[in-house]
mmCIF file of C-alpha atoms in Angstrom:
data_model
loop_
_atom_site.group_PDB
_atom_site.id
_atom_site.type_symbol
_atom_site.label_atom_id
_atom_site.label_comp_id
_atom_site.label_asym_id
_atom_site.label_seq_id
_atom_site.Cartn_x
_atom_site.Cartn_y
_atom_site.Cartn_z
ATOM 1 C CA UNK A 1 119.913 49.634 142.074
ATOM 2 C CA UNK A 2 119.072 52.877 143.733
ATOM 3 C CA UNK A 3 118.776 53.705 147.369
ATOM 4 C CA UNK A 4 116.080 51.865 149.262
ATOM 5 C CA UNK A 5 116.255 48.819 147.128
ATOM 6 C CA UNK A 6 117.821 45.500 147.980
ATOM 7 C CA UNK A 7 118.771 42.361 146.006
ATOM 8 C CA UNK A 8 117.931 39.256 147.980
ATOM 9 C CA UNK A 9 119.428 36.051 146.711
ATOM 10 C CA UNK A 10 116.846 33.243 147.513
ATOM 11 C CA UNK A 11 118.836 30.215 145.784
ATOM 12 C CA UNK A 12 119.123 28.165 148.989
ATOM 13 C CA UNK A 13 116.789 27.409 151.711
ATOM 14 C CA UNK A 14 118.888 29.586 154.172
ATOM 15 C CA UNK A 15 118.926 32.601 151.799
ATOM 16 C CA UNK A 16 115.125 32.254 151.299
ATOM 17 C CA UNK A 17 114.658 32.097 155.024
ATOM 18 C CA UNK A 18 116.931 35.335 155.455
ATOM 19 C CA UNK A 19 115.039 37.132 152.691
ATOM 20 C CA UNK A 20 111.799 36.279 154.427
ATOM 21 C CA UNK A 21 112.975 37.676 157.702
ATOM 22 C CA UNK A 22 114.306 40.768 156.058
ATOM 23 C CA UNK A 23 111.057 41.439 154.546
ATOM 24 C CA UNK A 24 109.170 40.885 157.815
ATOM 25 C CA UNK A 25 111.547 43.196 159.760
ATOM 26 C CA UNK A 26 111.335 46.045 157.235
ATOM 27 C CA UNK A 27 107.396 45.809 157.106
ATOM 28 C CA UNK A 28 107.140 45.611 160.895
ATOM 29 C CA UNK A 29 109.558 48.490 161.612
ATOM 30 C CA UNK A 30 108.507 50.710 159.053
ATOM 31 C CA UNK A 31 104.808 49.961 159.029
ATOM 32 C CA UNK A 32 104.851 49.687 155.268
ATOM 33 C CA UNK A 33 104.021 46.682 152.995
ATOM 34 C CA UNK A 34 106.572 45.649 150.440
ATOM 35 C CA UNK A 35 105.329 45.010 146.950
ATOM 36 C CA UNK A 36 101.560 45.808 147.620
ATOM 37 C CA UNK A 37 100.140 45.804 144.192
ATOM 38 C CA UNK A 38 97.009 48.014 145.109
ATOM 39 C CA UNK A 39 99.208 50.530 146.811
ATOM 40 C CA UNK A 40 101.729 50.854 144.009
ATOM 41 C CA UNK A 41 98.826 51.156 141.390
ATOM 42 C CA UNK A 42 97.463 54.108 143.703
ATOM 43 C CA UNK A 43 100.822 55.742 144.026
ATOM 44 C CA UNK A 44 101.343 55.638 140.396
ATOM 45 C CA UNK A 45 97.929 57.146 139.700
ATOM 46 C CA UNK A 46 96.442 54.114 138.008
ATOM 47 C CA UNK A 47 93.659 54.017 140.520
ATOM 48 C CA UNK A 48 91.837 56.647 142.672
ATOM 49 C CA UNK A 49 91.481 56.468 146.610
ATOM 50 C CA UNK A 50 87.995 55.501 146.024
ATOM 51 C CA UNK A 51 88.947 52.615 143.821
ATOM 52 C CA UNK A 52 91.760 51.656 146.461
ATOM 53 C CA UNK A 53 89.056 51.644 149.291
ATOM 54 C CA UNK A 54 86.697 49.498 147.245
ATOM 55 C CA UNK A 55 89.591 46.929 146.765
ATOM 56 C CA UNK A 56 90.157 46.812 150.458
ATOM 57 C CA UNK A 57 86.628 45.925 151.198
ATOM 58 C CA UNK A 58 86.658 42.257 150.609
ATOM 59 C CA UNK A 59 89.650 41.942 152.959
ATOM 60 C CA UNK A 60 88.643 44.736 155.421
ATOM 61 C CA UNK A 61 88.870 42.419 158.393
ATOM 62 C CA UNK A 62 92.421 41.423 157.842
ATOM 63 C CA UNK A 63 95.668 43.375 158.407
ATOM 64 C CA UNK A 64 96.107 43.774 154.627
ATOM 65 C CA UNK A 65 92.577 45.418 154.326
ATOM 66 C CA UNK A 66 93.343 47.774 157.215
ATOM 67 C CA UNK A 67 96.774 48.662 155.487
ATOM 68 C CA UNK A 68 94.871 49.457 152.255
ATOM 69 C CA UNK A 69 92.432 51.679 154.164
ATOM 70 C CA UNK A 70 95.320 53.395 155.977
ATOM 71 C CA UNK A 71 96.710 54.195 152.368
ATOM 72 C CA UNK A 72 93.369 55.625 151.486
ATOM 73 C CA UNK A 73 93.085 57.780 154.627
ATOM 74 C CA UNK A 74 96.457 59.043 154.159
ATOM 75 C CA UNK A 75 95.813 60.076 150.689
ATOM 76 C CA UNK A 76 92.620 61.933 151.784
ATOM 77 C CA UNK A 77 94.726 63.949 154.525
ATOM 78 C CA UNK A 78 97.627 64.863 152.351
ATOM 79 C CA UNK A 79 97.843 66.058 148.758
ATOM 80 C CA UNK A 80 101.433 64.797 148.435
ATOM 81 C CA UNK A 81 100.883 61.134 149.335
ATOM 82 C CA UNK A 82 101.739 60.076 145.767
ATOM 83 C CA UNK A 83 105.305 59.786 144.880
#
């Protein structure tokens, strides 16, 4: 696996809890969502910023909806948002 990737074994109750805590910590500290399908589709060029914003509308009041809107805003402010 390349840098920035992690393999988390979740075969036991303890390892599942550890994996969940790891994901929680990374998301909180970095302000990024792990495995956000809408963001991935946007970054890969499968959907536009406008489509991403439309997908955020039904969940706009949640943290997830706000995260998607932030992705849209970042894209509108920066041409190099996509990887």
